[in-house]
Tab-separated table of N, CA and C in Angstrom:
chain	number	residue	atom	x	y	z
A	15	MET	N	-113.309	-12.618	81.459
A	15	MET	CA	-112.821	-13.042	82.755
A	15	MET	C	-112.976	-11.889	83.752
A	16	ARG	N	-113.771	-12.091	84.779
A	16	ARG	CA	-114.016	-11.063	85.787
A	16	ARG	C	-113.114	-11.298	86.994
A	17	THR	N	-112.613	-10.192	87.532
A	17	THR	CA	-111.780	-10.294	88.724
A	17	THR	C	-112.304	-9.339	89.786
A	18	GLU	N	-111.976	-9.608	91.042
A	18	GLU	CA	-112.432	-8.737	92.116
A	18	GLU	C	-111.679	-7.414	92.149
A	19	ASN	N	-110.601	-7.291	91.391
A	19	ASN	CA	-109.849	-6.044	91.316
A	19	ASN	C	-110.363	-5.142	90.209
A	20	SER	N	-111.543	-5.462	89.666
A	20	SER	CA	-112.110	-4.690	88.572
A	20	SER	C	-113.537	-4.270	88.893
A	21	VAL	N	-113.943	-3.161	88.289
A	21	VAL	CA	-115.314	-2.681	88.353
A	21	VAL	C	-115.822	-2.696	86.920
A	22	TYR	N	-116.985	-3.306	86.720
A	22	TYR	CA	-117.561	-3.400	85.379
A	22	TYR	C	-118.684	-2.388	85.245
A	23	VAL	N	-118.620	-1.604	84.173
A	23	VAL	CA	-119.572	-0.537	83.919
A	23	VAL	C	-120.088	-0.690	82.495
A	24	SER	N	-121.372	-0.439	82.328
A	24	SER	CA	-121.935	-0.372	80.986
A	24	SER	C	-122.179	1.092	80.657
A	25	MET	N	-121.685	1.545	79.527
A	25	MET	CA	-121.885	2.933	79.117
A	25	MET	C	-123.356	3.268	78.950
A	26	THR	N	-124.199	2.278	78.726
A	26	THR	CA	-125.602	2.529	78.427
A	26	THR	C	-126.540	2.318	79.618
A	27	ASP	N	-126.023	2.002	80.796
A	27	ASP	CA	-126.840	1.762	81.989
A	27	ASP	C	-127.236	3.097	82.622
A	28	VAL	N	-128.463	3.536	82.362
A	28	VAL	CA	-128.900	4.847	82.847
A	28	VAL	C	-128.965	4.925	84.373
A	29	GLU	N	-128.981	3.788	85.048
A	29	GLU	CA	-129.043	3.760	86.515
A	29	GLU	C	-127.678	3.936	87.172
A	30	ASN	N	-126.604	3.738	86.428
A	30	ASN	CA	-125.259	3.803	86.995
A	30	ASN	C	-124.682	5.206	86.811
A	31	PRO	N	-124.302	5.890	87.895
A	31	PRO	CA	-123.770	7.247	87.774
A	31	PRO	C	-122.439	7.313	87.008
A	32	LEU	N	-121.814	6.170	86.756
A	32	LEU	CA	-120.573	6.160	85.976
A	32	LEU	C	-120.828	5.970	84.480
A	33	SER	N	-122.059	5.692	84.123
A	33	SER	CA	-122.421	5.456	82.729
A	33	SER	C	-122.487	6.769	81.945
A	34	ALA	N	-122.117	6.716	80.683
A	34	ALA	CA	-122.232	7.892	79.818
A	34	ALA	C	-123.686	8.220	79.530
A	35	ALA	N	-124.591	7.283	79.760
A	35	ALA	CA	-126.015	7.497	79.506
A	35	ALA	C	-126.778	7.947	80.748
A	36	SER	N	-126.109	8.044	81.877
A	36	SER	CA	-126.761	8.461	83.116
A	36	SER	C	-127.279	9.891	82.965
A	37	PRO	N	-128.571	10.115	83.223
A	37	PRO	CA	-129.165	11.430	82.990
A	37	PRO	C	-128.807	12.448	84.074
A	38	GLN	N	-127.622	12.997	83.940
A	38	GLN	CA	-127.145	14.034	84.850
A	38	GLN	C	-126.650	15.182	83.979
A	39	ALA	N	-127.478	16.207	83.857
A	39	ALA	CA	-127.176	17.322	82.954
A	39	ALA	C	-125.962	18.117	83.428
A	40	PHE	N	-125.255	18.687	82.475
A	40	PHE	CA	-124.086	19.523	82.766
A	40	PHE	C	-123.911	20.529	81.635
A	41	SER	N	-123.205	21.601	81.918
A	41	SER	CA	-122.937	22.631	80.908
A	41	SER	C	-121.522	22.478	80.384
A	42	LEU	N	-121.400	22.519	79.062
A	42	LEU	CA	-120.092	22.425	78.428
A	42	LEU	C	-120.203	23.015	77.029
A	43	ASP	N	-119.208	23.763	76.624
A	43	ASP	CA	-119.188	24.396	75.298
A	43	ASP	C	-120.446	25.231	75.069
A	44	ASP	N	-120.799	26.034	76.055
A	44	ASP	CA	-121.921	26.970	75.971
A	44	ASP	C	-123.267	26.310	75.716
A	45	ALA	N	-123.447	25.086	76.192
A	45	ALA	CA	-124.727	24.398	76.051
A	45	ALA	C	-124.951	23.486	77.251
A	46	GLU	N	-126.211	23.165	77.485
A	46	GLU	CA	-126.597	22.238	78.541
A	46	GLU	C	-126.831	20.873	77.898
A	47	TRP	N	-126.130	19.858	78.400
A	47	TRP	CA	-126.197	18.509	77.842
A	47	TRP	C	-126.896	17.580	78.823
A	48	PRO	N	-127.873	16.787	78.364
A	48	PRO	CA	-128.586	15.893	79.279
A	48	PRO	C	-127.737	14.725	79.790
A	49	THR	N	-126.792	14.273	78.968
A	49	THR	CA	-125.906	13.166	79.344
A	49	THR	C	-124.564	13.344	78.634
A	50	PRO	N	-123.507	12.714	79.148
A	50	PRO	CA	-122.251	12.706	78.397
A	50	PRO	C	-122.415	12.065	77.015
A	51	GLU	N	-123.267	11.057	76.924
A	51	GLU	CA	-123.496	10.391	75.643
A	51	GLU	C	-124.037	11.369	74.600
A	52	HIS	N	-124.988	12.223	74.984
A	52	HIS	CA	-125.501	13.240	74.060
A	52	HIS	C	-124.360	14.138	73.567
A	53	TYR	N	-123.530	14.567	74.499
A	53	TYR	CA	-122.425	15.465	74.142
A	53	TYR	C	-121.470	14.806	73.151
A	54	VAL	N	-121.038	13.602	73.461
A	54	VAL	CA	-120.069	12.922	72.600
A	54	VAL	C	-120.678	12.633	71.236
A	55	LEU	N	-121.916	12.193	71.205
A	55	LEU	CA	-122.562	11.929	69.918
A	55	LEU	C	-122.656	13.205	69.090
A	56	ALA	N	-123.006	14.311	69.710
A	56	ALA	CA	-123.136	15.577	68.981
A	56	ALA	C	-121.795	16.085	68.461
A	57	MET	N	-120.741	15.860	69.236
A	57	MET	CA	-119.427	16.370	68.836
A	57	MET	C	-118.857	15.648	67.611
A	58	GLN	N	-119.520	14.590	67.169
A	58	GLN	CA	-119.089	13.919	65.942
A	58	GLN	C	-119.326	14.795	64.714
A	59	PHE	N	-120.097	15.855	64.896
A	59	PHE	CA	-120.489	16.700	63.777
A	59	PHE	C	-120.047	18.139	64.006
A	60	GLU	N	-119.751	18.819	62.924
A	60	GLU	CA	-119.372	20.218	63.020
A	60	GLU	C	-120.567	21.151	62.831
A	61	ASP	N	-121.647	20.670	62.277
A	61	ASP	CA	-122.851	21.448	62.014
A	61	ASP	C	-123.571	21.778	63.331
A	62	PRO	N	-123.652	23.079	63.694
A	62	PRO	CA	-124.297	23.456	64.958
A	62	PRO	C	-125.775	23.026	65.044
A	63	ALA	N	-126.477	23.043	63.928
A	63	ALA	CA	-127.886	22.650	63.940
A	63	ALA	C	-128.029	21.161	64.241
A	64	LEU	N	-127.165	20.357	63.682
A	64	LEU	CA	-127.205	18.921	63.942
A	64	LEU	C	-126.800	18.623	65.385
A	65	ARG	N	-125.811	19.346	65.881
A	65	ARG	CA	-125.432	19.193	67.296
A	65	ARG	C	-126.614	19.516	68.208
A	66	ALA	N	-127.318	20.585	67.906
A	66	ALA	CA	-128.474	20.990	68.715
A	66	ALA	C	-129.582	19.937	68.647
A	67	GLU	N	-129.791	19.372	67.479
A	67	GLU	CA	-130.808	18.332	67.325
A	67	GLU	C	-130.461	17.107	68.174
A	68	ILE	N	-129.203	16.710	68.161
A	68	ILE	CA	-128.767	15.568	68.969
A	68	ILE	C	-128.875	15.903	70.451
A	69	ARG	N	-128.481	17.114	70.819
A	69	ARG	CA	-128.548	17.530	72.226
A	69	ARG	C	-129.983	17.479	72.749
A	70	SER	N	-130.954	17.789	71.901
A	70	SER	CA	-132.345	17.825	72.348
A	70	SER	C	-133.068	16.481	72.208
A	71	ALA	N	-132.372	15.446	71.775
A	71	ALA	CA	-132.974	14.113	71.701
A	71	ALA	C	-133.461	13.699	73.086
A	72	LEU	N	-134.563	12.973	73.123
A	72	LEU	CA	-135.175	12.591	74.397
A	72	LEU	C	-134.273	11.745	75.276
A	73	ASP	N	-133.471	10.895	74.666
A	73	ASP	CA	-132.583	10.017	75.424
A	73	ASP	C	-131.412	9.619	74.524
A	74	PRO	N	-130.379	8.991	75.099
A	74	PRO	CA	-129.207	8.612	74.288
A	74	PRO	C	-129.554	7.688	73.116
A	75	GLN	N	-130.542	6.837	73.294
A	75	GLN	CA	-130.922	5.935	72.204
A	75	GLN	C	-131.433	6.729	71.000
A	76	GLN	N	-132.249	7.732	71.241
A	76	GLN	CA	-132.740	8.584	70.151
A	76	GLN	C	-131.583	9.373	69.537
A	77	ALA	N	-130.660	9.829	70.372
A	77	ALA	CA	-129.495	10.559	69.865
A	77	ALA	C	-128.655	9.667	68.947
A	78	ARG	N	-128.490	8.396	69.333
A	78	ARG	CA	-127.725	7.463	68.486
A	78	ARG	C	-128.416	7.239	67.145
A	79	LYS	N	-129.743	7.208	67.141
A	79	LYS	CA	-130.478	7.056	65.880
A	79	LYS	C	-130.225	8.246	64.958
A	80	LEU	N	-130.168	9.441	65.523
A	80	LEU	CA	-129.862	10.627	64.718
A	80	LEU	C	-128.464	10.534	64.118
A	81	VAL	N	-127.516	10.061	64.910
A	81	VAL	CA	-126.147	9.909	64.414
A	81	VAL	C	-126.123	8.934	63.241
A	82	LYS	N	-126.800	7.811	63.383
A	82	LYS	CA	-126.834	6.826	62.295
A	82	LYS	C	-127.432	7.418	61.030
A	83	ARG	N	-128.461	8.242	61.201
A	83	ARG	CA	-129.110	8.851	60.046
A	83	ARG	C	-128.183	9.838	59.314
A	84	HIS	N	-127.234	10.419	60.033
A	84	HIS	CA	-126.341	11.429	59.457
A	84	HIS	C	-124.887	10.968	59.408
A	85	LYS	N	-124.649	9.666	59.415
A	85	LYS	CA	-123.282	9.146	59.547
A	85	LYS	C	-122.329	9.635	58.459
A	86	ARG	N	-122.839	10.025	57.316
A	86	ARG	CA	-121.952	10.527	56.245
A	86	ARG	C	-121.388	11.916	56.557
A	87	LYS	N	-121.958	12.574	57.541
A	87	LYS	CA	-121.516	13.924	57.909
A	87	LYS	C	-120.546	13.929	59.092
A	88	ILE	N	-120.180	12.752	59.588
A	88	ILE	CA	-119.268	12.687	60.735
A	88	ILE	C	-117.929	13.318	60.351
A	89	ARG	N	-117.415	14.109	61.243
A	89	ARG	CA	-116.168	14.843	60.983
A	89	ARG	C	-115.015	13.889	60.696
A	90	ASN	N	-114.121	14.318	59.835
A	90	ASN	CA	-113.008	13.480	59.378
A	90	ASN	C	-112.040	13.095	60.489
A	91	ASP	N	-111.891	13.947	61.480
A	91	ASP	CA	-110.915	13.691	62.540
A	91	ASP	C	-111.518	12.982	63.759
A	92	TRP	N	-112.738	12.472	63.629
A	92	TRP	CA	-113.432	11.931	64.794
A	92	TRP	C	-112.639	10.853	65.526
A	93	ASP	N	-112.051	9.929	64.804
A	93	ASP	CA	-111.308	8.850	65.463
A	93	ASP	C	-110.173	9.379	66.332
A	94	SER	N	-109.604	10.511	65.960
A	94	SER	CA	-108.471	11.028	66.726
A	94	SER	C	-108.883	11.932	67.886
A	95	VAL	N	-110.152	12.360	67.935
A	95	VAL	CA	-110.569	13.290	68.998
A	95	VAL	C	-111.677	12.755	69.904
A	96	ARG	N	-112.258	11.622	69.591
A	96	ARG	CA	-113.427	11.158	70.359
A	96	ARG	C	-113.111	10.888	71.824
A	97	ARG	N	-111.935	10.381	72.114
A	97	ARG	CA	-111.571	10.136	73.517
A	97	ARG	C	-111.496	11.452	74.299
A	98	ILE	N	-111.000	12.491	73.669
A	98	ILE	CA	-110.904	13.804	74.314
A	98	ILE	C	-112.294	14.315	74.678
A	99	TYR	N	-113.235	14.202	73.744
A	99	TYR	CA	-114.592	14.671	74.014
A	99	TYR	C	-115.255	13.857	75.124
A	100	MET	N	-115.061	12.565	75.144
A	100	MET	CA	-115.637	11.750	76.215
A	100	MET	C	-115.020	12.136	77.557
A	101	THR	N	-113.732	12.356	77.586
A	101	THR	CA	-113.063	12.744	78.823
A	101	THR	C	-113.607	14.070	79.332
A	102	ARG	N	-113.749	15.037	78.440
A	102	ARG	CA	-114.286	16.351	78.829
A	102	ARG	C	-115.690	16.200	79.414
A	103	ALA	N	-116.517	15.371	78.774
A	103	ALA	CA	-117.892	15.198	79.224
A	103	ALA	C	-117.949	14.535	80.608
A	104	ILE	N	-117.193	13.474	80.787
A	104	ILE	CA	-117.223	12.755	82.066
A	104	ILE	C	-116.652	13.625	83.187
A	105	TYR	N	-115.562	14.308	82.917
A	105	TYR	CA	-114.946	15.166	83.929
A	105	TYR	C	-115.886	16.307	84.315
A	106	THR	N	-116.479	16.946	83.326
A	106	THR	CA	-117.387	18.064	83.603
A	106	THR	C	-118.616	17.582	84.356
A	107	ARG	N	-119.139	16.418	83.983
A	107	ARG	CA	-120.281	15.871	84.724
A	107	ARG	C	-119.898	15.634	86.182
A	108	CYS	N	-118.718	15.091	86.439
A	108	CYS	CA	-118.281	14.856	87.815
A	108	CYS	C	-118.150	16.161	88.588
A	109	LEU	N	-117.704	17.212	87.927
A	109	LEU	CA	-117.604	18.511	88.587
A	109	LEU	C	-118.992	19.063	88.903
A	110	SER	N	-119.956	18.764	88.046
A	110	SER	CA	-121.319	19.272	88.207
A	110	SER	C	-122.150	18.427	89.170
A	111	HIS	N	-121.790	17.177	89.332
A	111	HIS	CA	-122.568	16.243	90.146
A	111	HIS	C	-121.642	15.517	91.123
A	112	PRO	N	-121.505	16.036	92.331
A	112	PRO	CA	-120.615	15.410	93.307
A	112	PRO	C	-120.901	13.925	93.535
A	113	ALA	N	-122.136	13.489	93.389
A	113	ALA	CA	-122.444	12.067	93.573
A	113	ALA	C	-121.746	11.219	92.521
A	114	SER	N	-121.642	11.726	91.295
A	114	SER	CA	-120.913	11.002	90.246
A	114	SER	C	-119.427	10.953	90.568
A	115	ALA	N	-118.893	12.086	91.019
A	115	ALA	CA	-117.480	12.121	91.391
A	115	ALA	C	-117.214	11.147	92.531
A	116	ARG	N	-118.099	11.145	93.524
A	116	ARG	CA	-117.942	10.229	94.663
A	116	ARG	C	-117.990	8.778	94.211
A	117	ALA	N	-118.949	8.460	93.341
A	117	ALA	CA	-119.066	7.075	92.849
A	117	ALA	C	-117.795	6.654	92.127
A	118	LEU	N	-117.216	7.568	91.365
A	118	LEU	CA	-115.983	7.249	90.645
A	118	LEU	C	-114.823	7.089	91.621
A	119	LEU	N	-114.709	7.984	92.580
A	119	LEU	CA	-113.632	7.886	93.563
A	119	LEU	C	-113.763	6.632	94.428
A	120	GLU	N	-114.981	6.194	94.678
A	120	GLU	CA	-115.204	4.992	95.490
A	120	GLU	C	-114.768	3.708	94.795
A	121	THR	N	-114.431	3.781	93.523
A	121	THR	CA	-113.902	2.595	92.848
A	121	THR	C	-112.467	2.323	93.294
A	122	GLY	N	-111.897	3.249	94.055
A	122	GLY	CA	-110.550	3.054	94.598
A	122	GLY	C	-109.512	2.919	93.510
A	123	ASP	N	-108.707	1.876	93.606
A	123	ASP	CA	-107.670	1.630	92.609
A	123	ASP	C	-108.047	0.496	91.663
A	124	LYS	N	-109.316	0.126	91.688
A	124	LYS	CA	-109.749	-0.975	90.826
A	124	LYS	C	-109.726	-0.553	89.357
A	125	ARG	N	-109.439	-1.519	88.526
A	125	ARG	CA	-109.492	-1.305	87.075
A	125	ARG	C	-110.962	-1.199	86.682
A	126	ILE	N	-111.310	-0.194	85.896
A	126	ILE	CA	-112.685	-0.022	85.441
A	126	ILE	C	-112.775	-0.532	84.012
A	127	ILE	N	-113.740	-1.408	83.794
A	127	ILE	CA	-113.879	-2.054	82.483
A	127	ILE	C	-115.275	-1.799	81.933
A	128	GLU	N	-115.347	-1.301	80.715
A	128	GLU	CA	-116.624	-1.139	80.026
A	128	GLU	C	-117.028	-2.515	79.544
A	129	SER	N	-118.223	-2.968	79.928
A	129	SER	CA	-118.569	-4.376	79.782
A	129	SER	C	-119.272	-4.765	78.482
A	130	SER	N	-119.308	-3.898	77.496
A	130	SER	CA	-119.991	-4.236	76.247
A	130	SER	C	-119.298	-5.388	75.524
A	131	LEU	N	-120.097	-6.322	75.067
A	131	LEU	CA	-119.561	-7.422	74.274
A	131	LEU	C	-119.371	-7.024	72.812
A	132	TYR	N	-119.972	-5.915	72.410
A	132	TYR	CA	-119.991	-5.547	70.993
A	132	TYR	C	-119.153	-4.327	70.650
A	133	ASP	N	-118.720	-3.600	71.650
A	133	ASP	CA	-117.972	-2.369	71.393
A	133	ASP	C	-116.477	-2.641	71.536
A	134	TYR	N	-115.782	-2.573	70.436
A	134	TYR	CA	-114.345	-2.848	70.426
A	134	TYR	C	-113.503	-1.581	70.480
A	135	TYR	N	-114.123	-0.448	70.757
A	135	TYR	CA	-113.351	0.772	70.993
A	135	TYR	C	-113.549	1.224	72.442
A	136	TRP	N	-114.782	1.567	72.804
A	136	TRP	CA	-115.038	2.023	74.163
A	136	TRP	C	-114.905	0.878	75.164
A	137	GLY	N	-115.205	-0.330	74.739
A	137	GLY	CA	-115.126	-1.496	75.618
A	137	GLY	C	-114.030	-2.453	75.194
A	138	ARG	N	-114.144	-3.691	75.691
A	138	ARG	CA	-113.159	-4.714	75.333
A	138	ARG	C	-113.696	-5.686	74.305
A	139	GLY	N	-114.996	-5.625	74.041
A	139	GLY	CA	-115.577	-6.543	73.076
A	139	GLY	C	-115.714	-7.944	73.630
A	140	ARG	N	-116.311	-8.791	72.843
A	140	ARG	CA	-116.604	-10.168	73.257
A	140	ARG	C	-115.347	-10.958	73.618
A	141	ASP	N	-114.273	-10.748	72.876
A	141	ASP	CA	-113.060	-11.538	73.107
A	141	ASP	C	-112.027	-10.840	73.991
A	142	GLY	N	-112.377	-9.652	74.514
A	142	GLY	CA	-111.475	-8.957	75.431
A	142	GLY	C	-110.301	-8.259	74.784
A	143	ARG	N	-110.292	-8.158	73.450
A	143	ARG	CA	-109.144	-7.537	72.773
A	143	ARG	C	-109.279	-6.038	72.559
A	144	GLY	N	-110.473	-5.489	72.819
A	144	GLY	CA	-110.671	-4.052	72.642
A	144	GLY	C	-109.879	-3.258	73.671
A	145	PRO	N	-109.603	-1.984	73.392
A	145	PRO	CA	-108.759	-1.182	74.287
A	145	PRO	C	-109.433	-0.692	75.568
A	146	ASN	N	-110.762	-0.903	75.717
A	146	ASN	CA	-111.447	-0.463	76.931
A	146	ASN	C	-111.280	1.044	77.130
A	147	THR	N	-111.485	1.800	76.082
A	147	THR	CA	-111.257	3.241	76.126
A	147	THR	C	-112.135	3.931	77.162
A	148	TYR	N	-113.402	3.532	77.279
A	148	TYR	CA	-114.272	4.170	78.269
A	148	TYR	C	-113.764	3.894	79.689
A	149	GLY	N	-113.345	2.691	79.960
A	149	GLY	CA	-112.768	2.389	81.261
A	149	GLY	C	-111.523	3.224	81.526
A	150	GLU	N	-110.684	3.381	80.499
A	150	GLU	CA	-109.478	4.208	80.643
A	150	GLU	C	-109.840	5.669	80.911
A	151	VAL	N	-110.858	6.173	80.226
A	151	VAL	CA	-111.319	7.546	80.464
A	151	VAL	C	-111.746	7.702	81.917
A	152	LEU	N	-112.559	6.770	82.407
A	152	LEU	CA	-113.019	6.850	83.796
A	152	LEU	C	-111.846	6.819	84.778
A	153	MET	N	-110.878	5.954	84.531
A	153	MET	CA	-109.723	5.881	85.440
A	153	MET	C	-108.885	7.151	85.380
A	154	ASN	N	-108.750	7.763	84.209
A	154	ASN	CA	-108.015	9.033	84.091
A	154	ASN	C	-108.746	10.159	84.813
A	155	VAL	N	-110.062	10.216	84.653
A	155	VAL	CA	-110.843	11.236	85.354
A	155	VAL	C	-110.750	11.008	86.859
A	156	ARG	N	-110.787	9.771	87.286
A	156	ARG	CA	-110.644	9.447	88.712
A	156	ARG	C	-109.334	10.017	89.259
A	157	GLU	N	-108.254	9.851	88.513
A	157	GLU	CA	-106.961	10.394	88.952
A	157	GLU	C	-106.981	11.914	89.015
A	158	LYS	N	-107.617	12.549	88.043
A	158	LYS	CA	-107.726	14.010	88.030
A	158	LYS	C	-108.544	14.481	89.231
A	159	LEU	N	-109.616	13.777	89.547
A	159	LEU	CA	-110.431	14.142	90.705
A	159	LEU	C	-109.638	13.973	92.004
A	160	ARG	N	-108.853	12.920	92.082
A	160	ARG	CA	-108.010	12.724	93.273
A	160	ARG	C	-107.023	13.870	93.414
A	161	SER	N	-106.424	14.281	92.318
A	161	SER	CA	-105.482	15.407	92.356
A	161	SER	C	-106.175	16.677	92.807
A	162	ALA	N	-107.390	16.891	92.315
A	162	ALA	CA	-108.142	18.092	92.678
A	162	ALA	C	-108.485	18.088	94.159
A	163	THR	N	-108.854	16.926	94.712
A	163	THR	CA	-109.208	16.878	96.126
A	163	THR	C	-107.965	16.974	97.007
A	164	ALA	N	-106.818	16.560	96.503
A	164	ALA	CA	-105.587	16.666	97.286
A	164	ALA	C	-105.142	18.117	97.401
A	165	VAL	N	-105.479	18.922	96.391
A	165	VAL	CA	-105.057	20.311	96.362
A	165	VAL	C	-106.085	21.227	97.015
A	166	SER	N	-107.380	20.902	96.848
A	166	SER	CA	-108.431	21.770	97.356
A	166	SER	C	-109.410	20.985	98.207
A	167	SER	N	-110.551	21.572	98.437
A	167	SER	CA	-111.594	20.904	99.210
A	167	SER	C	-112.347	19.916	98.331
A	168	PRO	N	-113.212	19.075	98.923
A	168	PRO	CA	-113.970	18.107	98.129
A	168	PRO	C	-114.933	18.735	97.132
A	169	SER	N	-115.240	20.002	97.265
A	169	SER	CA	-116.087	20.627	96.245
A	169	SER	C	-115.182	21.081	95.110
A	170	PHE	N	-115.392	20.514	93.955
A	170	PHE	CA	-114.516	20.749	92.818
A	170	PHE	C	-114.913	22.020	92.098
A	171	SER	N	-113.941	22.701	91.547
A	171	SER	CA	-114.203	23.885	90.760
A	171	SER	C	-114.531	23.506	89.330
A	172	SER	N	-115.677	23.981	88.842
A	172	SER	CA	-116.053	23.688	87.453
A	172	SER	C	-115.272	24.557	86.480
A	173	GLN	N	-114.422	25.398	87.000
A	173	GLN	CA	-113.614	26.265	86.141
A	173	GLN	C	-112.220	25.696	85.922
A	174	ASP	N	-112.012	24.430	86.208
A	174	ASP	CA	-110.696	23.809	86.057
A	174	ASP	C	-110.228	23.954	84.610
A	175	PRO	N	-109.121	24.650	84.368
A	175	PRO	CA	-108.650	24.853	82.999
A	175	PRO	C	-107.929	23.648	82.428
A	176	ASN	N	-107.688	22.630	83.245
A	176	ASN	CA	-106.905	21.487	82.784
A	176	ASN	C	-107.643	20.174	82.962
A	177	PRO	N	-108.740	19.957	82.201
A	177	PRO	CA	-109.391	18.667	82.329
A	177	PRO	C	-108.465	17.558	81.843
A	178	PRO	N	-108.647	16.358	82.377
A	178	PRO	CA	-107.770	15.252	81.964
A	178	PRO	C	-107.987	14.908	80.511
A	179	GLY	N	-107.042	14.294	79.895
A	179	GLY	CA	-107.289	13.881	78.531
A	179	GLY	C	-106.039	13.665	77.824
C-alpha cells in the first residue's frame, strides 16, 4: 500500500542517490569504498583480504556474488551489527557527497520505505511485515543531518565523532 506521505527507495537502484548501490565513493575505516553496499557486504567478514576483494568488486552485484561464495565465513555477530554498519556507510556517504545529503533532507518528514518485495530485513517484503530497516536507517541519518545543519553550516564535517546508529 503506497501513500503520499512515504518515499519509496530501492537499495539496488544505482540511479537513486539514496540507494546503497549508488556509486558515490567515500572513505571509512581507512579504505575507499565505491558504494555503501560494498562496505556493508565487506563488513560481514573479519578477514581483511576478503574485505579488500569485496571492496574492489566492479559493482554491488559482483560484491554480492563474492559474499555468497564465502557465506560460511560470515561473522557470528553479523545479525546484531549489520544495521550499525549500514548507518555508518550511509551517514559517511552523505558527509562526503552533499547531493546525497540534500536528496535525503528533501524527503522532509516523509516515511522512507525500502521497496524490495523479497527482502524481509532491509525492506518490508512482499506482505509488508518486514521491519524496513534500510528505510529506518535513512530516516535516522536524515535526523542526524538535520541536527548537524541546525548546529553548523550546511557543509557537514566528515570528522563527526557521533554518527547515528
